[in-house]
């Protein structure tokens, strides 16, 4: 079961479209009494679908804290992983379900556990706009400089998603604005490629080098040009802070050609 199918089933109420046990469904809907009844009659709290989804993963996705607590009391493994390596804490962090997050951590979930892409729960917070989610993980020992398999920090990912508040929180807790991923790109490269002007402005405010180059010799202006859009506000921001419009990358692409408009 992929995540898109699960989201669709939750929103549409059509759980027959996915392979879930009765315990999964009751957990998804937050029916604590029914969950308890099913367990009393032999339902396996560790039952999984083909993607390794347990009832605790479901409760973590939907934010059903009461159900999650009951499942844990009945022996659910807080460290259980999906086939892609994500734990319930990864899932709860992605969707900003802080009540479930606190519960999982209280019962031994490790904030530094990595999924198959090398991502921690802190990486997953880039997908929601609540800085308090990232703050909770940092409070419990999350490493703001942890890198995934592509060398991306949480700041790289939040620069992709454009969640300025989360980016600011990460920087306040020591995230390196000059950190480079495996292709040499900084968070500013990522923010520029995805036209996230607010994040780009924040990064520059905290010392990001607008002239930094990736492994292809591209500056933030070059990678913005690759988006083939016309965000004059972002271009103006980069130029005002010293971007070189004459800079060439390793394949001799001129910035002044990229940013000239007819």
XYZ file of C-alpha atoms in Angstrom:
262
model
C 0.000 0.000 0.000
C 1.573 3.303 -1.007
C 1.057 6.512 0.945
C -1.113 8.191 -1.699
C -3.532 5.252 -1.620
C -3.689 5.388 2.145
C -4.342 9.140 2.193
C -7.090 8.737 -0.392
C -8.711 5.928 1.577
C -8.618 7.925 4.813
C -10.134 11.007 3.217
C -12.769 9.153 1.232
C -13.673 6.654 3.932
C -13.271 3.844 1.403
C -10.981 1.526 3.341
C -11.914 -1.387 1.087
C -9.539 0.040 -1.522
C -6.523 -0.870 0.602
C -5.355 -3.981 2.393
C -5.979 -3.143 6.056
C -6.989 -5.334 8.976
C -9.900 -4.418 11.246
C -7.353 -3.200 13.797
C -5.738 -0.914 11.218
C -9.128 0.561 10.322
C -10.209 1.067 13.944
C -6.853 2.733 14.656
C -7.202 4.952 11.614
C -10.633 6.133 12.765
C -9.592 6.634 16.383
C -12.046 4.105 17.815
C -10.218 3.345 21.060
C -12.968 1.109 22.440
C -13.073 -0.966 19.285
C -9.284 -1.241 19.204
C -9.359 -2.563 22.767
C -12.117 -5.036 21.923
C -10.272 -6.341 18.866
C -7.092 -6.870 20.864
C -9.016 -8.656 23.628
C -10.301 -11.033 20.965
C -6.891 -11.822 19.572
C -6.063 -9.073 17.077
C -2.313 -8.871 16.534
C -1.003 -5.381 17.418
C 2.006 -6.088 15.208
C 0.018 -7.132 12.125
C 1.463 -5.563 8.981
C 0.350 -4.945 5.426
C 2.653 -5.541 2.456
C 4.486 -2.278 3.136
C 5.083 -3.056 6.788
C 2.348 -0.744 8.065
C 1.312 -1.493 11.657
C -1.689 -0.103 13.520
C 0.721 2.181 15.392
C 1.943 3.647 12.100
C -1.698 4.307 11.199
C -2.439 6.037 14.510
C 0.735 8.096 14.089
C -0.321 9.190 10.607
C -3.839 10.166 11.652
C -2.838 11.661 15.004
C -4.936 9.338 17.169
C -2.987 9.694 20.416
C -5.407 7.679 22.546
C -5.262 4.757 20.158
C -1.477 4.982 19.945
C -1.234 4.880 23.738
C -3.486 1.827 23.934
C -1.514 0.016 21.238
C 1.747 0.681 23.058
C 0.241 -0.525 26.344
C -0.705 -3.719 24.517
C 2.813 -4.293 23.266
C 3.074 -2.406 19.973
C 6.704 -1.880 18.993
C 7.472 1.862 18.793
C 10.592 1.033 16.761
C 8.796 -0.994 14.073
C 9.687 0.091 10.548
C 7.836 0.247 7.260
C 9.556 -1.437 4.333
C 10.959 2.007 3.435
C 12.510 2.203 6.898
C 10.230 4.796 8.459
C 9.177 4.382 12.067
C 5.969 5.666 13.641
C 7.979 8.701 14.794
C 8.978 9.489 11.202
C 5.308 9.368 10.221
C 4.031 11.431 13.161
C 6.762 14.028 12.557
C 5.936 14.346 8.870
C 2.307 15.100 9.649
C 2.980 17.226 12.728
C 1.135 15.022 15.205
C 2.888 16.233 18.334
C 0.761 14.338 20.845
C 1.707 11.053 19.230
C 5.326 12.161 18.890
C 5.606 12.885 22.617
C 4.041 9.535 23.425
C 6.383 7.624 21.128
C 9.467 9.350 22.518
C 8.274 8.704 26.086
C 8.083 5.015 25.264
C 11.509 4.744 23.709
C 11.271 5.870 20.089
C 14.692 7.074 18.928
C 14.787 10.495 17.276
C 18.002 9.667 15.400
C 16.702 6.495 13.713
C 17.113 6.650 9.927
C 14.896 5.321 7.160
C 16.172 3.678 3.987
C 16.953 7.117 2.515
C 19.043 7.991 5.555
C 16.458 10.448 6.826
C 15.673 11.052 10.475
C 12.391 12.261 11.931
C 13.823 15.794 11.814
C 14.191 15.536 8.038
C 10.501 14.611 7.890
C 9.445 17.829 9.661
C 10.266 19.709 6.455
C 6.858 18.662 5.114
C 4.818 20.558 7.709
C 4.823 24.220 8.672
C 4.870 23.941 12.474
C 8.311 24.819 13.915
C 7.287 23.321 17.259
C 7.452 19.862 15.703
C 11.130 20.290 14.830
C 11.762 21.948 18.191
C 10.352 18.923 20.031
C 12.738 16.587 18.218
C 15.729 18.861 18.795
C 14.840 19.048 22.491
C 15.112 15.265 22.583
C 18.472 15.104 20.851
C 17.826 15.339 17.109
C 20.932 16.355 15.158
C 20.253 19.424 12.994
C 23.272 18.519 10.865
C 22.252 14.907 10.188
C 22.534 14.097 6.480
C 20.500 11.710 4.378
C 21.896 9.451 1.659
C 22.103 12.438 -0.713
C 23.963 14.554 1.818
C 20.909 16.693 2.560
C 20.344 18.189 5.977
C 16.903 19.088 7.287
C 17.654 22.660 6.190
C 18.130 21.508 2.593
C 14.741 19.779 2.678
C 12.898 22.674 4.273
C 14.442 24.949 1.639
C 12.796 22.665 -0.913
C 9.371 22.754 0.763
C 9.499 26.460 1.583
C 8.580 26.214 5.266
C 10.258 29.431 6.430
C 9.321 29.070 10.098
C 10.900 25.640 10.312
C 14.003 26.886 8.481
C 14.366 29.707 11.000
C 14.023 27.286 13.915
C 16.723 25.020 12.456
C 19.099 27.934 11.984
C 18.458 29.137 15.539
C 19.562 25.701 16.704
C 22.783 25.755 14.737
C 21.974 24.462 11.262
C 24.797 25.355 8.873
C 23.458 27.562 6.063
C 26.551 26.720 4.002
C 26.249 22.923 4.273
C 26.446 21.244 0.860
C 24.662 18.102 -0.313
C 26.397 15.428 -2.384
C 26.058 17.485 -5.589
C 27.564 20.519 -3.878
C 24.370 22.512 -3.518
C 23.650 24.637 -0.470
C 20.236 25.320 1.024
C 20.230 28.563 -0.985
C 20.652 26.597 -4.214
C 17.655 24.450 -3.223
C 15.499 27.418 -2.220
C 16.359 29.229 -5.457
C 15.616 26.237 -7.681
C 12.210 25.913 -6.031
C 11.570 29.677 -5.967
C 11.149 29.820 -2.205
C 11.980 33.490 -1.830
C 11.119 33.665 1.874
C 13.551 30.893 2.745
C 16.199 32.360 0.433
C 15.901 35.729 2.171
C 16.232 34.066 5.571
C 19.314 32.113 4.491
C 21.005 35.234 3.143
C 20.163 37.097 6.357
C 22.045 34.401 8.234
C 25.104 34.514 6.025
C 24.435 32.240 3.062
C 26.885 32.964 0.238
C 24.985 33.927 -2.918
C 28.133 33.197 -4.951
C 28.541 29.627 -3.673
C 28.877 27.073 -6.469
C 27.785 23.452 -6.686
C 29.789 20.692 -8.412
C 28.633 21.959 -11.801
C 29.854 25.444 -11.004
C 26.298 26.727 -10.674
C 25.395 29.584 -8.382
C 21.931 30.153 -6.931
C 21.184 32.345 -9.961
C 22.069 29.520 -12.333
C 19.831 26.987 -10.603
C 16.973 29.495 -10.408
C 17.276 29.869 -14.184
C 16.832 26.107 -14.527
C 13.309 26.495 -13.139
C 12.389 28.394 -16.338
C 10.103 30.735 -14.404
C 10.202 34.481 -13.914
C 10.428 35.284 -10.229
C 11.847 38.787 -10.410
C 11.645 39.157 -6.630
C 14.032 36.263 -6.099
C 16.421 37.452 -8.811
C 16.427 40.948 -7.331
C 17.127 39.532 -3.871
C 20.119 37.538 -5.102
C 21.560 40.415 -7.130
C 21.107 42.922 -4.300
C 23.177 40.640 -2.096
C 26.052 40.297 -4.515
C 25.170 37.594 -7.027
C 27.397 37.826 -10.091
C 25.221 38.117 -13.202
C 28.276 37.450 -15.393
C 29.244 34.202 -13.665
C 29.614 31.095 -15.822
C 29.048 27.524 -14.741
C 31.173 24.560 -15.839
C 29.268 24.273 -19.125
C 29.734 27.974 -19.893
C 26.189 29.120 -19.220
C 26.082 32.861 -18.587
C 23.918 34.180 -15.776
C 23.243 37.330 -17.779
C 21.748 35.200 -20.566
C 19.603 33.254 -18.133
C 18.131 36.361 -16.597
C 17.687 38.614 -19.621
C 13.993 38.956 -20.487
C 12.543 39.955 -23.825
